[in-house]
Amino acid sequence: MICDFVVVIERPKCKEIALGSIIDVMIKSLTDHQANERTFLAWIRTAVALMAFGFLIQKFTIFVAYIQEALYKRSIRPHGSLTGAMGAGMILVGTAVVLISTMRFLSVRAKINSEDVQSFEIPFLEVSLSLILLVVGVLLVLYVGHVVY
């Protein structure tokens, strides 16, 4: 014999409020807050990648020294000062991204919660970060071209 059990859960007695408005009462602009948090987490992932890349740049000196030794059959002193400075710079940029993204997250959160109409701002910090990374990339290409070839 097969029996089907049905469990009936009673809903709490509420004033006639639709499900959508219950969510709105719980967290106002929920999707906006979630989008802001996703953006914040993307910036944090980017910052961690920048810091890891900075560490990799510092260790790249050892790799270049091994290549030069294999190619030229002699020990060549690696150019540690330039790569060390570039690696430390990338780590500092990653740390700055954490700080900037946290400030941006809190600012956008306050604007979402605000009742006032907000105007669009030019993302100065994001554009500045892009330009800094562009310069670092060009410097890396020049460095690798100078040391390896």
XYZ file of C-alpha atoms in Angstrom:
149
model
C 0.000 0.000 0.000
C 1.365 3.375 -1.019
C 0.420 6.391 1.010
C 0.870 10.002 0.083
C 1.521 12.392 2.905
C 0.656 15.993 2.417
C 1.976 18.597 4.795
C 0.013 21.799 4.913
C 1.897 24.828 6.090
C -0.223 27.745 7.068
C 0.865 31.191 6.053
C 1.231 33.711 8.834
C -1.654 36.084 9.174
C -0.644 39.296 7.408
C -2.523 42.248 6.207
C -3.263 41.739 2.550
C 0.240 42.358 1.213
C 1.389 40.830 -2.051
C 4.633 38.868 -2.069
C 6.463 41.474 -4.180
C 5.701 44.256 -1.753
C 6.840 42.133 1.192
C 10.280 41.910 -0.429
C 10.226 45.647 -1.104
C 9.477 46.280 2.559
C 12.337 44.007 3.637
C 15.065 45.543 1.452
C 14.376 48.573 -0.643
C 16.001 48.441 -4.109
C 17.251 44.911 -3.533
C 18.414 44.344 -7.119
C 20.361 47.606 -7.102
C 22.119 46.619 -3.880
C 22.925 43.187 -5.304
C 24.361 44.736 -8.483
C 26.454 47.109 -6.372
C 27.775 44.190 -4.334
C 28.611 42.170 -7.466
C 30.530 45.156 -8.833
C 32.383 45.520 -5.530
C 33.355 41.850 -5.525
C 34.582 42.136 -9.129
C 36.814 45.046 -8.095
C 38.157 42.994 -5.169
C 38.964 40.087 -7.518
C 40.742 42.556 -9.802
C 42.740 43.915 -6.856
C 43.827 40.429 -5.808
C 44.882 39.692 -9.400
C 46.877 42.948 -9.542
C 48.671 42.103 -6.308
C 49.440 38.589 -7.536
C 50.694 40.035 -10.821
C 52.953 42.419 -8.899
C 54.407 39.488 -6.996
C 54.900 37.632 -10.278
C 56.719 40.621 -11.782
C 59.141 40.650 -8.869
C 59.836 36.947 -9.336
C 60.159 37.388 -13.109
C 63.697 38.662 -12.562
C 64.837 35.195 -11.537
C 63.292 33.681 -14.670
C 64.998 36.238 -16.927
C 68.352 35.543 -15.229
C 67.991 31.810 -15.920
C 67.146 32.473 -19.582
C 70.134 34.779 -19.993
C 72.416 32.261 -18.334
C 71.148 29.492 -20.633
C 71.476 31.630 -23.777
C 74.817 33.286 -23.078
C 76.419 30.531 -20.957
C 77.435 32.990 -18.275
C 75.922 34.331 -15.123
C 74.281 37.702 -15.658
C 73.144 39.833 -12.780
C 69.382 40.348 -13.090
C 67.949 43.843 -13.287
C 66.204 43.541 -9.933
C 65.731 47.200 -9.223
C 63.379 47.912 -12.135
C 61.278 44.776 -11.803
C 61.266 45.099 -8.037
C 59.919 48.636 -8.300
C 57.342 47.629 -10.920
C 56.213 44.639 -8.851
C 55.913 46.726 -5.697
C 54.040 49.339 -7.725
C 51.528 46.749 -8.917
C 51.032 45.533 -5.366
C 50.420 49.146 -4.289
C 47.986 49.630 -7.189
C 46.115 46.496 -6.077
C 45.943 47.851 -2.537
C 44.684 51.192 -3.866
C 42.000 49.363 -5.859
C 40.754 47.729 -2.643
C 40.532 51.126 -0.949
C 38.930 52.869 -3.935
C 36.432 50.082 -4.570
C 35.389 50.074 -0.920
C 34.824 53.841 -1.009
C 32.888 53.493 -4.283
C 30.760 50.644 -2.878
C 29.788 52.672 0.187
C 29.095 55.766 -1.923
C 26.834 53.903 -4.347
C 25.104 52.191 -1.428
C 24.308 55.562 0.119
C 23.029 56.855 -3.228
C 20.767 53.819 -3.660
C 19.308 54.365 -0.200
C 18.880 58.090 -0.820
C 15.522 59.439 -1.894
C 17.142 62.190 -3.982
C 17.731 61.952 -7.725
C 21.451 61.416 -8.346
C 23.388 62.662 -11.359
C 25.902 60.610 -13.319
C 29.534 61.141 -12.349
C 32.569 60.599 -14.548
C 34.426 57.571 -13.127
C 37.706 59.415 -12.587
C 39.282 56.739 -10.402
C 38.501 53.910 -12.802
C 39.880 55.843 -15.780
C 43.008 56.760 -13.801
C 43.551 53.120 -12.852
C 43.227 52.077 -16.500
C 45.833 54.633 -17.553
C 48.226 53.507 -14.813
C 47.868 49.887 -15.924
C 48.421 50.912 -19.543
C 51.693 52.634 -18.604
C 52.823 49.637 -16.548
C 52.037 47.312 -19.459
C 54.087 49.413 -21.886
C 56.978 49.529 -19.408
C 56.859 45.739 -19.044
C 56.976 45.249 -22.808
C 59.947 47.608 -23.069
C 61.705 45.899 -20.163
C 61.205 42.380 -21.510
C 62.316 43.496 -24.974
C 65.441 45.130 -23.531
C 66.478 42.301 -21.177
C 65.646 39.206 -23.209
C 66.733 40.335 -26.698
